[in-house]
Amino acid sequence: MAFWNPAEIVGEHPYPLAASLYSEIVLKRSWNVGITQLGYTDIKEKLYVSILGRIYINVNNAFLSLLPQCLPITLKKRLVKTYVKRLENDPSLHDKVEFEIIPNCFNFSFDTEFSKNDYSEYSSEELQRVKQSIQDQTIAILRKWREYIKTAQQICEREIPELQKNYSDLSSQEKIRIALDLFTNCSNTDIPHFAAAARMTFISRSILLSLKREHLLTKQEYLSIVSSITTFAPVSQKIKSILGDRGHLRTGTYDITQLPYAKNRVIGDNPVRVKALKSSIISKKLMVKIEEIVQKYQLTVTATEFLDFLITVSSKREYFKFLFTRQISFGLELLADAGKEWGIERNDLAFLTINDLRKITSLPADEIYAYVEKRVAVLKRKRLFHKLFSFPDCLFSKKDYEIVPIFASKPNFITNKKIASPIVVLTNKNKVIANTLLKGKIVLVESTDPGFDWIFEQQIVGLVTKYGGVGSHMAIRCNEYGIPAALGCGSVLYDQLINAKSILLDCERKTVFPMLH
């Protein structure tokens, strides 16, 4: 479902609160604000469509947003139609559109990737203009990324709210107001900068893969660079003193039913340790080779600057993710505290929406409980009704509502390792996680976010997910730890794997299947 995949982040049938938070503070506007600062198209429209409780990405807007702002709008609209047609012809690419369908940054396989689409209706001058615009934009990002990140960090640190105050004496409505302010601050400040850093991380990943694909680097040289990439960004003492450490992480960033690490006894007693992982040393020979590549392709940056971009932007993405997830988590905990005053549990609060929270701040105190009770009951019934329907990952026409097509997905394989092992299936339910032993197992989970980082402390030997892309947080983490993974297997394959006792995961051959006993 293209980038910002809601199924990966909040699930196919999210609680109303998680769905409304993700839609409002990310997909409504912030997702695009960040990347426009890098020269991408400003479309001033939301990215999502909600259908019976399931959030879909509007791929027309997604494709348009990934084109350079400088191109004529008429040309961009024609390009979007071309890319949508390609997706219709091969829906299995829905979670790989940035890599397989729309050329959105320059890399060393650019001409090959560009030719995957049918451009027969375009003039050679138009195609050259598109190519040159993309290349110029990428080179501008390579030259200015450090300045952008520095400014973004200064802005975010200046706007960080004080989260260590004692809010226990505040009324429930005051707590809700503060939570709403935190969500707004995320949407206006942290998430746009995270979106920009995530886009730059994608560009880094795309360039790295093309260096290997075009044999500009050997397999070992490629791995030496990849192993130098870390997902954990250094956090300054100033940030730690204001935001605390990583106790805010939860298995489901927008899900109030999940406890943060700090309140989860099982995970909290064995917290994720930020390892100083051993990075490969970039040899002088490799540096000389990179310098030759940079000069040959006229990238107008030094080899050191180029390599620094490839290695560093991932940690910057995690830095901004750290900032915004901390605020969301704290806002959810303020809501949970307010719920205690109303006598309402987390599992019921999950059925409110962000608009309900706004409504609550203006109600007389003695009317809040009745309002919440009524809304929870209504939205529970509504969600049960929505879950009766099954929709495909992509909707192209009204016919897809009547006869649901099943699209096979192509997993994204991480590392070149092969492993055969028993499996453990995780869910977002803490009680399932708490009683599960993971050592020596291949872990299967529908979707993951930083809240699942604790699994890397459990000596797992592999990871398989239903949703997830090659540029995702878990993809980088698995590369970092050298853990073989198949991410984004899709419903058909994933449902087969979770019913097996053991599976064979062969990343070299790009296969994963149940083992017969």
One Martini backbone bead per residue (centre of mass of N, CA, C, O) as a GRO file, in nm:
protein
  517
    1MET     BB    1   0.058   0.062   0.022
    2ALA     BB    2   0.294   0.206   0.002
    3PHE     BB    3   0.381   0.458   0.172
    4TRP     BB    4   0.283   0.472   0.493
    5ASN     BB    5   0.169   0.200   0.581
    6PRO     BB    6  -0.100   0.134   0.777
    7ALA     BB    7  -0.087  -0.176   0.817
    8GLU     BB    8   0.203  -0.161   0.944
    9ILE     BB    9   0.137   0.060   1.180
   10VAL     BB   10  -0.197  -0.010   1.268
   11GLY     BB   11  -0.339  -0.195   1.078
   12GLU     BB   12  -0.629  -0.322   0.937
   13HIS     BB   13  -0.791  -0.296   1.240
   14PRO     BB   14  -0.800  -0.030   1.394
   15TYR     BB   15  -0.831   0.163   1.631
   16PRO     BB   16  -0.975   0.468   1.639
   17LEU     BB   17  -0.740   0.616   1.776
   18ALA     BB   18  -0.507   0.521   1.597
   19ALA     BB   19  -0.630   0.608   1.326
   20SER     BB   20  -0.671   0.914   1.393
   21LEU     BB   21  -0.382   0.984   1.466
   22TYR     BB   22  -0.239   0.898   1.205
   23SER     BB   23  -0.412   1.066   1.012
   24GLU     BB   24  -0.379   1.350   1.146
   25ILE     BB   25  -0.049   1.371   1.219
   26VAL     BB   26   0.045   1.249   0.925
   27LEU     BB   27  -0.157   1.209   0.656
   28LYS     BB   28  -0.272   1.499   0.616
   29ARG     BB   29   0.039   1.675   0.600
   30SER     BB   30   0.326   1.606   0.721
   31TRP     BB   31   0.434   1.403   0.506
   32ASN     BB   32   0.480   1.651   0.290
   33VAL     BB   33   0.631   1.886   0.423
   34GLY     BB   34   0.911   1.755   0.451
   35ILE     BB   35   0.972   1.686   0.134
   36THR     BB   36   0.952   1.974   0.013
   37GLN     BB   37   1.237   2.061   0.131
   38LEU     BB   38   1.368   1.854  -0.106
   39GLY     BB   39   1.183   1.911  -0.387
   40TYR     BB   40   0.906   1.813  -0.364
   41THR     BB   41   0.578   1.787  -0.403
   42ASP     BB   42   0.314   2.011  -0.336
   43ILE     BB   43  -0.032   1.905  -0.262
   44LYS     BB   44  -0.228   1.974  -0.017
   45GLU     BB   45  -0.297   1.670   0.072
   46LYS     BB   46  -0.411   1.391   0.163
   47LEU     BB   47  -0.306   1.035   0.177
   48TYR     BB   48  -0.594   0.927   0.262
   49VAL     BB   49  -0.836   0.651   0.294
   50SER     BB   50  -1.145   0.560   0.447
   51ILE     BB   51  -1.263   0.207   0.474
   52LEU     BB   52  -1.422   0.060   0.704
   53GLY     BB   53  -1.158   0.130   0.905
   54ARG     BB   54  -0.963   0.133   0.662
   55ILE     BB   55  -0.644   0.238   0.558
   56TYR     BB   56  -0.557   0.420   0.268
   57ILE     BB   57  -0.352   0.489   0.003
   58ASN     BB   58  -0.311   0.753  -0.218
   59VAL     BB   59  -0.130   0.698  -0.501
   60ASN     BB   60  -0.157   0.961  -0.651
   61ASN     BB   61  -0.029   1.133  -0.421
   62ALA     BB   62   0.225   0.971  -0.382
   63PHE     BB   63   0.345   1.001  -0.666
   64LEU     BB   64   0.337   1.310  -0.685
   65SER     BB   65   0.524   1.362  -0.426
   66LEU     BB   66   0.786   1.210  -0.585
   67LEU     BB   67   0.809   1.459  -0.753
   68PRO     BB   68   0.939   1.722  -0.882
   69GLN     BB   69   0.843   2.047  -0.846
   70CYS     BB   70   0.964   2.166  -1.130
   71LEU     BB   71   0.757   2.025  -1.278
   72PRO     BB   72   0.504   2.014  -1.471
   73ILE     BB   73   0.184   1.931  -1.394
   74THR     BB   74   0.105   1.785  -1.658
   75LEU     BB   75   0.342   1.585  -1.650
   76LYS     BB   76   0.287   1.463  -1.371
   77LYS     BB   77   0.005   1.345  -1.432
   78ARG     BB   78   0.103   1.150  -1.650
   79LEU     BB   79   0.300   0.992  -1.473
   80VAL     BB   80   0.096   0.887  -1.270
   81LYS     BB   81  -0.065   0.716  -1.474
   82THR     BB   82   0.173   0.531  -1.544
   83TYR     BB   83   0.220   0.418  -1.252
   84VAL     BB   84  -0.064   0.307  -1.200
   85LYS     BB   85  -0.065   0.107  -1.433
   86ARG     BB   86   0.169  -0.063  -1.327
   87LEU     BB   87   0.027  -0.147  -1.064
   88GLU     BB   88  -0.215  -0.287  -1.196
   89ASN     BB   89  -0.029  -0.504  -1.341
   90ASP     BB   90   0.140  -0.514  -1.036
   91PRO     BB   91   0.031  -0.537  -0.713
   92SER     BB   92   0.288  -0.664  -0.564
   93LEU     BB   93   0.425  -0.356  -0.560
   94HIS     BB   94   0.280  -0.180  -0.334
   95ASP     BB   95   0.552  -0.200  -0.122
   96LYS     BB   96   0.764  -0.094  -0.388
   97VAL     BB   97   0.733   0.181  -0.545
   98GLU     BB   98   1.014   0.324  -0.492
   99PHE     BB   99   1.177   0.084  -0.642
  100GLU     BB  100   0.975  -0.027  -0.900
  101ILE     BB  101   0.814   0.238  -1.026
  102ILE     BB  102   0.922   0.523  -0.907
  103PRO     BB  103   1.135   0.756  -1.000
  104ASN     BB  104   1.292   0.949  -0.706
  105CYS     BB  105   1.606   0.896  -0.761
  106PHE     BB  106   1.935   0.892  -0.785
  107ASN     BB  107   2.123   0.625  -0.937
  108PHE     BB  108   2.322   0.358  -1.080
  109SER     BB  109   2.021   0.244  -1.210
  110PHE     BB  110   1.843   0.458  -1.346
  111ASP     BB  111   1.797   0.373  -1.645
  112THR     BB  112   1.680   0.097  -1.580
  113GLU     BB  113   1.444   0.189  -1.396
  114PHE     BB  114   1.311   0.389  -1.592
  115SER     BB  115   1.248   0.154  -1.820
  116LYS     BB  116   1.005  -0.007  -1.676
  117ASN     BB  117   0.836   0.195  -1.815
  118ASP     BB  118   0.588   0.336  -2.025
  119TYR     BB  119   0.712   0.606  -2.260
  120SER     BB  120   0.574   0.630  -2.555
  121GLU     BB  121   0.408   0.920  -2.493
  122TYR     BB  122   0.693   1.048  -2.483
  123SER     BB  123   0.927   1.265  -2.520
  124SER     BB  124   1.262   1.303  -2.512
  125GLU     BB  125   1.252   1.580  -2.368
  126GLU     BB  126   1.077   1.494  -2.127
  127LEU     BB  127   1.257   1.266  -2.021
  128GLN     BB  128   1.508   1.440  -1.977
  129ARG     BB  129   1.378   1.631  -1.774
  130VAL     BB  130   1.314   1.424  -1.559
  131LYS     BB  131   1.597   1.311  -1.513
  132GLN     BB  132   1.740   1.582  -1.446
  133SER     BB  133   1.563   1.659  -1.202
  134ILE     BB  134   1.633   1.413  -1.026
  135GLN     BB  135   1.938   1.450  -1.023
  136ASP     BB  136   1.951   1.739  -0.912
  137GLN     BB  137   1.799   1.680  -0.649
  138THR     BB  138   1.993   1.468  -0.530
  139ILE     BB  139   2.249   1.645  -0.529
  140ALA     BB  140   2.130   1.862  -0.344
  141ILE     BB  141   2.097   1.672  -0.103
  142LEU     BB  142   2.397   1.587  -0.076
  143ARG     BB  143   2.489   1.891  -0.016
  144LYS     BB  144   2.242   1.975   0.220
  145TRP     BB  145   2.172   1.770   0.452
  146ARG     BB  146   2.333   1.872   0.701
  147GLU     BB  147   2.198   2.149   0.722
  148TYR     BB  148   1.912   2.046   0.758
  149ILE     BB  149   1.951   1.872   1.013
  150LYS     BB  150   2.058   2.094   1.198
  151THR     BB  151   1.805   2.274   1.184
  152ALA     BB  152   1.596   2.063   1.272
  153GLN     BB  153   1.715   2.006   1.553
  154GLN     BB  154   1.688   2.293   1.663
  155ILE     BB  155   1.383   2.310   1.638
  156CYS     BB  156   1.301   2.060   1.803
  157GLU     BB  157   1.452   2.134   2.069
  158ARG     BB  158   1.298   2.404   2.109
  159GLU     BB  159   0.996   2.245   2.102
  160ILE     BB  160   1.027   2.087   2.350
  161PRO     BB  161   0.851   1.957   2.586
  162GLU     BB  162   0.777   1.916   2.918
  163LEU     BB  163   0.771   1.568   3.051
  164GLN     BB  164   0.863   1.581   3.379
  165LYS     BB  165   0.622   1.667   3.497
  166ASN     BB  166   0.365   1.705   3.735
  167TYR     BB  167   0.022   1.590   3.646
  168SER     BB  168  -0.158   1.481   3.890
  169ASP     BB  169  -0.322   1.763   3.960
  170LEU     BB  170  -0.477   1.741   3.716
  171SER     BB  171  -0.724   1.735   3.520
  172SER     BB  172  -0.857   1.552   3.276
  173GLN     BB  173  -0.885   1.789   3.072
  174GLU     BB  174  -0.596   1.894   3.096
  175LYS     BB  175  -0.462   1.636   2.995
  176ILE     BB  176  -0.595   1.639   2.716
  177ARG     BB  177  -0.480   1.908   2.622
  178ILE     BB  178  -0.184   1.824   2.637
  179ALA     BB  179  -0.204   1.588   2.443
  180LEU     BB  180  -0.296   1.759   2.199
  181ASP     BB  181  -0.043   1.936   2.194
  182LEU     BB  182   0.155   1.706   2.135
  183PHE     BB  183   0.030   1.617   1.866
  184THR     BB  184   0.065   1.892   1.727
  185ASN     BB  185   0.372   1.916   1.756
  186CYS     BB  186   0.435   1.669   1.589
  187SER     BB  187   0.294   1.760   1.324
  188ASN     BB  188   0.460   2.043   1.296
  189THR     BB  189   0.765   1.923   1.356
  190ASP     BB  190   0.876   1.618   1.376
  191ILE     BB  191   0.745   1.469   1.131
  192PRO     BB  192   0.856   1.633   0.894
  193HIS     BB  193   1.155   1.564   0.967
  194PHE     BB  194   1.121   1.262   0.951
  195ALA     BB  195   1.031   1.249   0.655
  196ALA     BB  196   1.295   1.360   0.542
  197ALA     BB  197   1.486   1.146   0.668
  198ALA     BB  198   1.344   0.903   0.537
  199ARG     BB  199   1.398   0.988   0.245
  200MET     BB  200   1.708   0.989   0.271
  201THR     BB  201   1.726   0.691   0.349
  202PHE     BB  202   1.619   0.586   0.085
  203ILE     BB  203   1.838   0.704  -0.096
  204SER     BB  204   2.068   0.556   0.036
  205ARG     BB  205   1.962   0.270  -0.023
  206SER     BB  206   1.941   0.297  -0.331
  207ILE     BB  207   2.241   0.355  -0.382
  208LEU     BB  208   2.361   0.103  -0.253
  209LEU     BB  209   2.219  -0.110  -0.429
  210SER     BB  210   2.335   0.001  -0.700
  211LEU     BB  211   2.634  -0.052  -0.641
  212LYS     BB  212   2.592  -0.359  -0.640
  213ARG     BB  213   2.430  -0.411  -0.904
  214GLU     BB  214   2.669  -0.258  -1.087
  215HIS     BB  215   2.955  -0.341  -0.969
  216LEU     BB  216   3.105  -0.100  -0.806
  217LEU     BB  217   3.080  -0.308  -0.578
  218THR     BB  218   3.147  -0.534  -0.374
  219LYS     BB  219   3.007  -0.734  -0.149
  220GLN     BB  220   3.207  -0.656   0.082
  221GLU     BB  221   3.190  -0.347   0.048
  222TYR     BB  222   2.891  -0.323   0.095
  223LEU     BB  223   2.888  -0.457   0.383
  224SER     BB  224   3.079  -0.248   0.519
  225ILE     BB  225   2.871  -0.020   0.500
  226VAL     BB  226   2.612  -0.145   0.619
  227SER     BB  227   2.753  -0.218   0.904
  228SER     BB  228   2.776   0.107   0.971
  229ILE     BB  229   2.476   0.109   1.017
  230THR     BB  230   2.262   0.282   1.248
  231THR     BB  231   1.959   0.328   1.433
  232PHE     BB  232   2.094   0.454   1.677
  233ALA     BB  233   2.083   0.759   1.805
  234PRO     BB  234   2.236   0.996   1.951
  235VAL     BB  235   2.165   1.127   2.279
  236SER     BB  236   2.146   1.391   2.445
  237GLN     BB  237   2.137   1.511   2.762
  238LYS     BB  238   1.915   1.713   2.710
  239ILE     BB  239   1.709   1.514   2.598
  240LYS     BB  240   1.710   1.313   2.835
  241SER     BB  241   1.618   1.523   3.055
  242ILE     BB  242   1.337   1.567   2.903
  243LEU     BB  243   1.256   1.261   2.777
  244GLY     BB  244   1.440   1.051   2.835
  245ASP     BB  245   1.446   0.747   2.738
  246ARG     BB  246   1.312   0.429   2.598
  247GLY     BB  247   1.038   0.382   2.779
  248HIS     BB  248   0.814   0.472   2.552
  249LEU     BB  249   0.807   0.225   2.413
  250ARG     BB  250   0.583   0.043   2.191
  251THR     BB  251   0.368  -0.209   2.052
  252GLY     BB  252   0.242   0.059   1.924
  253THR     BB  253   0.251   0.386   1.892
  254TYR     BB  254  -0.096   0.434   1.876
  255ASP     BB  255  -0.148   0.221   2.121
  256ILE     BB  256  -0.304   0.227   2.432
  257THR     BB  257  -0.309  -0.088   2.505
  258GLN     BB  258  -0.005  -0.044   2.515
  259LEU     BB  259   0.267  -0.065   2.697
  260PRO     BB  260   0.525   0.080   2.800
  261TYR     BB  261   0.822  -0.016   2.901
  262ALA     BB  262   0.806   0.132   3.186
  263LYS     BB  263   0.515  -0.052   3.238
  264ASN     BB  264   0.658  -0.322   3.152
  265ARG     BB  265   0.774  -0.581   3.324
  266VAL     BB  266   0.899  -0.764   3.114
  267ILE     BB  267   1.053  -0.540   2.952
  268GLY     BB  268   1.145  -0.340   3.179
  269ASP     BB  269   1.338  -0.561   3.324
  270ASN     BB  270   1.448  -0.594   2.998
  271PRO     BB  271   1.589  -0.375   2.845
  272VAL     BB  272   1.694  -0.203   2.589
  273ARG     BB  273   2.015  -0.215   2.465
  274VAL     BB  274   2.254   0.006   2.358
  275LYS     BB  275   2.459  -0.090   2.125
  276ALA     BB  276   2.806  -0.099   2.038
  277LEU     BB  277   2.845  -0.165   1.741
  278LYS     BB  278   3.043  -0.309   1.515
  279SER     BB  279   3.216  -0.145   1.278
  280SER     BB  280   3.330  -0.105   0.985
  281ILE     BB  281   3.624  -0.048   0.815
  282ILE     BB  282   3.713   0.190   0.597
  283SER     BB  283   3.905   0.166   0.345
  284LYS     BB  284   4.123   0.319   0.139
  285LYS     BB  285   4.043   0.167  -0.115
  286LEU     BB  286   3.740   0.238  -0.096
  287MET     BB  287   3.769   0.545  -0.101
  288VAL     BB  288   3.895   0.558  -0.382
  289LYS     BB  289   3.655   0.429  -0.528
  290ILE     BB  290   3.445   0.642  -0.446
  291GLU     BB  291   3.586   0.883  -0.575
  292GLU     BB  292   3.562   0.776  -0.865
  293ILE     BB  293   3.254   0.766  -0.871
  294VAL     BB  294   3.193   1.063  -0.807
  295GLN     BB  295   3.346   1.178  -1.055
  296LYS     BB  296   3.211   1.021  -1.288
  297TYR     BB  297   2.904   1.134  -1.185
  298GLN     BB  298   2.906   1.428  -1.088
  299LEU     BB  299   2.823   1.492  -0.760
  300THR     BB  300   2.972   1.739  -0.604
  301VAL     BB  301   3.121   1.547  -0.398
  302THR     BB  302   3.280   1.388  -0.171
  303ALA     BB  303   3.354   1.083  -0.052
  304THR     BB  304   3.302   1.154   0.244
  305GLU     BB  305   3.020   1.284   0.205
  306PHE     BB  306   2.887   1.043   0.069
  307LEU     BB  307   2.935   0.832   0.294
  308ASP     BB  308   2.802   0.990   0.524
  309PHE     BB  309   2.521   0.979   0.407
  310LEU     BB  310   2.484   0.667   0.388
  311ILE     BB  311   2.532   0.625   0.711
  312THR     BB  312   2.372   0.868   0.879
  313VAL     BB  313   2.059   0.911   0.810
  314SER     BB  314   1.936   0.679   0.978
  315SER     BB  315   1.993   0.804   1.260
  316LYS     BB  316   1.826   1.061   1.208
  317ARG     BB  317   1.558   0.928   1.182
  318GLU     BB  318   1.560   0.807   1.475
  319TYR     BB  319   1.571   1.074   1.620
  320PHE     BB  320   1.291   1.181   1.526
  321LYS     BB  321   1.135   0.935   1.625
  322PHE     BB  322   1.200   0.970   1.921
  323LEU     BB  323   1.054   1.241   1.955
  324PHE     BB  324   0.759   1.167   1.854
  325THR     BB  325   0.703   0.904   2.022
  326ARG     BB  326   0.727   1.034   2.301
  327GLN     BB  327   0.482   1.223   2.275
  328ILE     BB  328   0.267   1.018   2.211
  329SER     BB  329   0.305   0.843   2.462
  330PHE     BB  330   0.246   1.064   2.670
  331GLY     BB  331  -0.037   1.129   2.568
  332LEU     BB  332  -0.155   0.844   2.622
  333GLU     BB  333  -0.097   0.848   2.931
  334LEU     BB  334  -0.280   1.087   2.994
  335LEU     BB  335  -0.535   0.944   2.900
  336ALA     BB  336  -0.517   0.707   3.097
  337ASP     BB  337  -0.536   0.882   3.352
  338ALA     BB  338  -0.813   0.999   3.284
  339GLY     BB  339  -0.959   0.725   3.275
  340LYS     BB  340  -0.930   0.660   3.576
  341GLU     BB  341  -1.118   0.895   3.667
  342TRP     BB  342  -1.364   0.760   3.492
  343GLY     BB  343  -1.342   0.437   3.485
  344ILE     BB  344  -1.154   0.380   3.218
  345GLU     BB  345  -1.009   0.173   3.009
  346ARG     BB  346  -0.791   0.129   2.758
  347ASN     BB  347  -0.975  -0.062   2.577
  348ASP     BB  348  -1.187   0.181   2.558
  349LEU     BB  349  -1.020   0.433   2.473
  350ALA     BB  350  -0.954   0.313   2.184
  351PHE     BB  351  -1.261   0.416   2.082
  352LEU     BB  352  -1.162   0.679   2.046
  353THR     BB  353  -1.111   1.000   1.916
  354ILE     BB  354  -0.966   1.298   1.855
  355ASN     BB  355  -1.245   1.444   1.849
  356ASP     BB  356  -1.337   1.347   2.125
  357LEU     BB  357  -1.116   1.491   2.285
  358ARG     BB  358  -1.202   1.774   2.204
  359LYS     BB  359  -1.487   1.756   2.322
  360ILE     BB  360  -1.410   1.701   2.622
  361THR     BB  361  -1.276   1.988   2.681
  362SER     BB  362  -1.593   2.126   2.663
  363LEU     BB  363  -1.714   1.973   2.885
  364PRO     BB  364  -1.873   1.905   3.143
  365ALA     BB  365  -1.760   1.710   3.392
  366ASP     BB  366  -2.051   1.554   3.439
  367GLU     BB  367  -2.050   1.451   3.108
  368ILE     BB  368  -1.811   1.266   3.030
  369TYR     BB  369  -1.885   0.971   3.093
  370ALA     BB  370  -2.134   0.950   2.912
  371TYR     BB  371  -1.992   1.018   2.649
  372VAL     BB  372  -1.781   0.795   2.649
  373GLU     BB  373  -1.968   0.550   2.678
  374LYS     BB  374  -2.124   0.602   2.416
  375ARG     BB  375  -1.886   0.607   2.211
  376VAL     BB  376  -1.770   0.331   2.269
  377ALA     BB  377  -2.022   0.167   2.194
  378VAL     BB  378  -2.048   0.263   1.902
  379LEU     BB  379  -1.745   0.191   1.804
  380LYS     BB  380  -1.759  -0.109   1.865
  381ARG     BB  381  -1.983  -0.184   1.668
  382LYS     BB  382  -1.844  -0.068   1.418
  383ARG     BB  383  -1.589  -0.250   1.423
  384LEU     BB  384  -1.734  -0.521   1.404
  385PHE     BB  385  -1.853  -0.460   1.127
  386HIS     BB  386  -1.586  -0.405   0.971
  387LYS     BB  387  -1.463  -0.703   1.028
  388LEU     BB  388  -1.655  -0.847   0.811
  389PHE     BB  389  -1.459  -0.725   0.610
  390SER     BB  390  -1.281  -0.784   0.296
  391PHE     BB  391  -0.974  -0.647   0.174
  392PRO     BB  392  -0.748  -0.549  -0.025
  393ASP     BB  393  -0.447  -0.382  -0.062
  394CYS     BB  394  -0.590  -0.301  -0.339
  395LEU     BB  395  -0.781  -0.032  -0.498
  396PHE     BB  396  -0.918   0.036  -0.836
  397SER     BB  397  -1.232  -0.044  -0.803
  398LYS     BB  398  -1.559  -0.133  -0.746
  399LYS     BB  399  -1.509  -0.440  -0.800
  400ASP     BB  400  -1.328  -0.486  -0.536
  401TYR     BB  401  -1.589  -0.504  -0.349
  402GLU     BB  402  -1.718  -0.769  -0.476
  403ILE     BB  403  -1.432  -0.891  -0.579
  404VAL     BB  404  -1.170  -1.018  -0.401
  405PRO     BB  405  -0.851  -0.977  -0.453
  406ILE     BB  406  -0.549  -1.175  -0.452
  407PHE     BB  407  -0.230  -1.067  -0.356
  408ALA     BB  408   0.084  -1.134  -0.417
  409SER     BB  409   0.378  -1.111  -0.237
  410LYS     BB  410   0.711  -0.973  -0.214
  411PRO     BB  411   0.959  -1.022  -0.033
  412ASN     BB  412   1.200  -0.874   0.185
  413PHE     BB  413   1.536  -0.947   0.186
  414ILE     BB  414   1.772  -1.001   0.453
  415THR     BB  415   2.044  -1.079   0.363
  416ASN     BB  416   2.231  -1.410   0.279
  417LYS     BB  417   2.092  -1.603   0.465
  418LYS     BB  418   2.040  -1.934   0.625
  419ILE     BB  419   1.740  -2.073   0.793
  420ALA     BB  420   1.636  -2.334   1.024
  421SER     BB  421   1.333  -2.304   1.229
  422PRO     BB  422   1.154  -2.246   1.474
  423ILE     BB  423   0.858  -2.079   1.575
  424VAL     BB  424   0.726  -1.746   1.663
  425VAL     BB  425   0.419  -1.589   1.745
  426LEU     BB  426   0.335  -1.254   1.744
  427THR     BB  427   0.169  -1.007   1.926
  428ASN     BB  428   0.024  -0.714   2.077
  429LYS     BB  429   0.003  -0.894   2.326
  430ASN     BB  430   0.153  -0.902   2.625
  431LYS     BB  431   0.084  -1.197   2.720
  432VAL     BB  432   0.223  -1.331   2.480
  433ILE     BB  433   0.506  -1.213   2.512
  434ALA     BB  434   0.564  -1.291   2.812
  435ASN     BB  435   0.533  -1.628   2.737
  436THR     BB  436   0.786  -1.605   2.536
  437LEU     BB  437   1.033  -1.788   2.367
  438LEU     BB  438   1.307  -1.679   2.138
  439LYS     BB  439   1.541  -1.849   2.143
  440GLY     BB  440   1.629  -1.977   1.829
  441LYS     BB  441   1.406  -1.815   1.669
  442ILE     BB  442   1.156  -1.747   1.443
  443VAL     BB  443   0.995  -1.447   1.397
  444LEU     BB  444   0.641  -1.374   1.392
  445VAL     BB  445   0.495  -1.065   1.257
  446GLU     BB  446   0.298  -0.851   1.112
  447SER     BB  447   0.419  -0.588   1.266
  448THR     BB  448   0.667  -0.322   1.304
  449ASP     BB  449   0.843  -0.134   1.551
  450PRO     BB  450   1.041   0.004   1.791
  451GLY     BB  451   0.877  -0.166   2.011
  452PHE     BB  452   1.038  -0.443   1.897
  453ASP     BB  453   1.348  -0.426   1.984
  454TRP     BB  454   1.359  -0.645   2.216
  455ILE     BB  455   1.405  -0.904   2.034
  456PHE     BB  456   1.727  -0.854   1.997
  457GLU     BB  457   1.776  -0.967   2.307
  458GLN     BB  458   1.669  -1.291   2.237
  459GLN     BB  459   1.823  -1.455   2.016
  460ILE     BB  460   1.737  -1.444   1.736
  461VAL     BB  461   1.740  -1.592   1.385
  462GLY     BB  462   1.466  -1.450   1.279
  463LEU     BB  463   1.242  -1.260   1.043
  464VAL     BB  464   0.878  -1.227   0.999
  465THR     BB  465   0.651  -1.035   0.790
  466LYS     BB  466   0.364  -0.902   0.655
  467TYR     BB  467   0.487  -0.617   0.695
  468GLY     BB  468   0.732  -0.449   0.498
  469GLY     BB  469   1.033  -0.290   0.407
  470VAL     BB  470   1.360  -0.223   0.293
  471GLY     BB  471   1.340   0.078   0.457
  472SER     BB  472   1.289  -0.011   0.731
  473HIS     BB  473   1.359  -0.041   1.053
  474MET     BB  474   1.392  -0.359   1.049
  475ALA     BB  475   1.585  -0.377   0.812
  476ILE     BB  476   1.819  -0.226   0.952
  477ARG     BB  477   1.838  -0.401   1.205
  478CYS     BB  478   1.901  -0.669   1.061
  479ASN     BB  479   2.158  -0.567   0.928
  480GLU     BB  480   2.302  -0.484   1.192
  481TYR     BB  481   2.271  -0.797   1.317
  482GLY     BB  482   2.253  -1.025   1.093
  483ILE     BB  483   1.939  -1.087   1.036
  484PRO     BB  484   1.732  -1.280   0.890
  485ALA     BB  485   1.474  -1.168   0.645
  486ALA     BB  486   1.104  -1.144   0.581
  487LEU     BB  487   0.949  -0.864   0.445
  488GLY     BB  488   0.637  -0.854   0.329
  489CYS     BB  489   0.455  -1.130   0.258
  490GLY     BB  490   0.171  -1.127   0.315
  491SER     BB  491  -0.118  -1.299   0.363
  492VAL     BB  492  -0.077  -1.573   0.226
  493LEU     BB  493   0.207  -1.652   0.332
  494TYR     BB  494   0.178  -1.586   0.634
  495ASP     BB  495  -0.058  -1.788   0.692
  496GLN     BB  496   0.121  -2.035   0.634
  497LEU     BB  497   0.357  -1.989   0.841
  498ILE     BB  498   0.192  -1.976   1.121
  499ASN     BB  499   0.113  -2.302   1.080
  500ALA     BB  500   0.393  -2.371   1.146
  501LYS     BB  501   0.676  -2.499   1.319
  502SER     BB  502   0.869  -2.463   1.069
  503ILE     BB  503   1.124  -2.279   0.881
  504LEU     BB  504   1.259  -2.165   0.566
  505LEU     BB  505   1.526  -1.918   0.536
  506ASP     BB  506   1.632  -1.787   0.209
  507CYS     BB  507   1.795  -1.502   0.109
  508GLU     BB  508   1.961  -1.578  -0.139
  509ARG     BB  509   1.694  -1.718  -0.289
  510LYS     BB  510   1.426  -1.589  -0.199
  511THR     BB  511   1.302  -1.785   0.042
  512VAL     BB  512   0.989  -1.901   0.210
  513PHE     BB  513   0.898  -2.198   0.407
  514PRO     BB  514   0.753  -2.463   0.512
  515MET     BB  515   0.819  -2.742   0.712
  516LEU     BB  516   0.830  -3.079   0.687
  517HIS     BB  517   0.760  -3.375   0.918
   0.00000   0.00000   0.00000
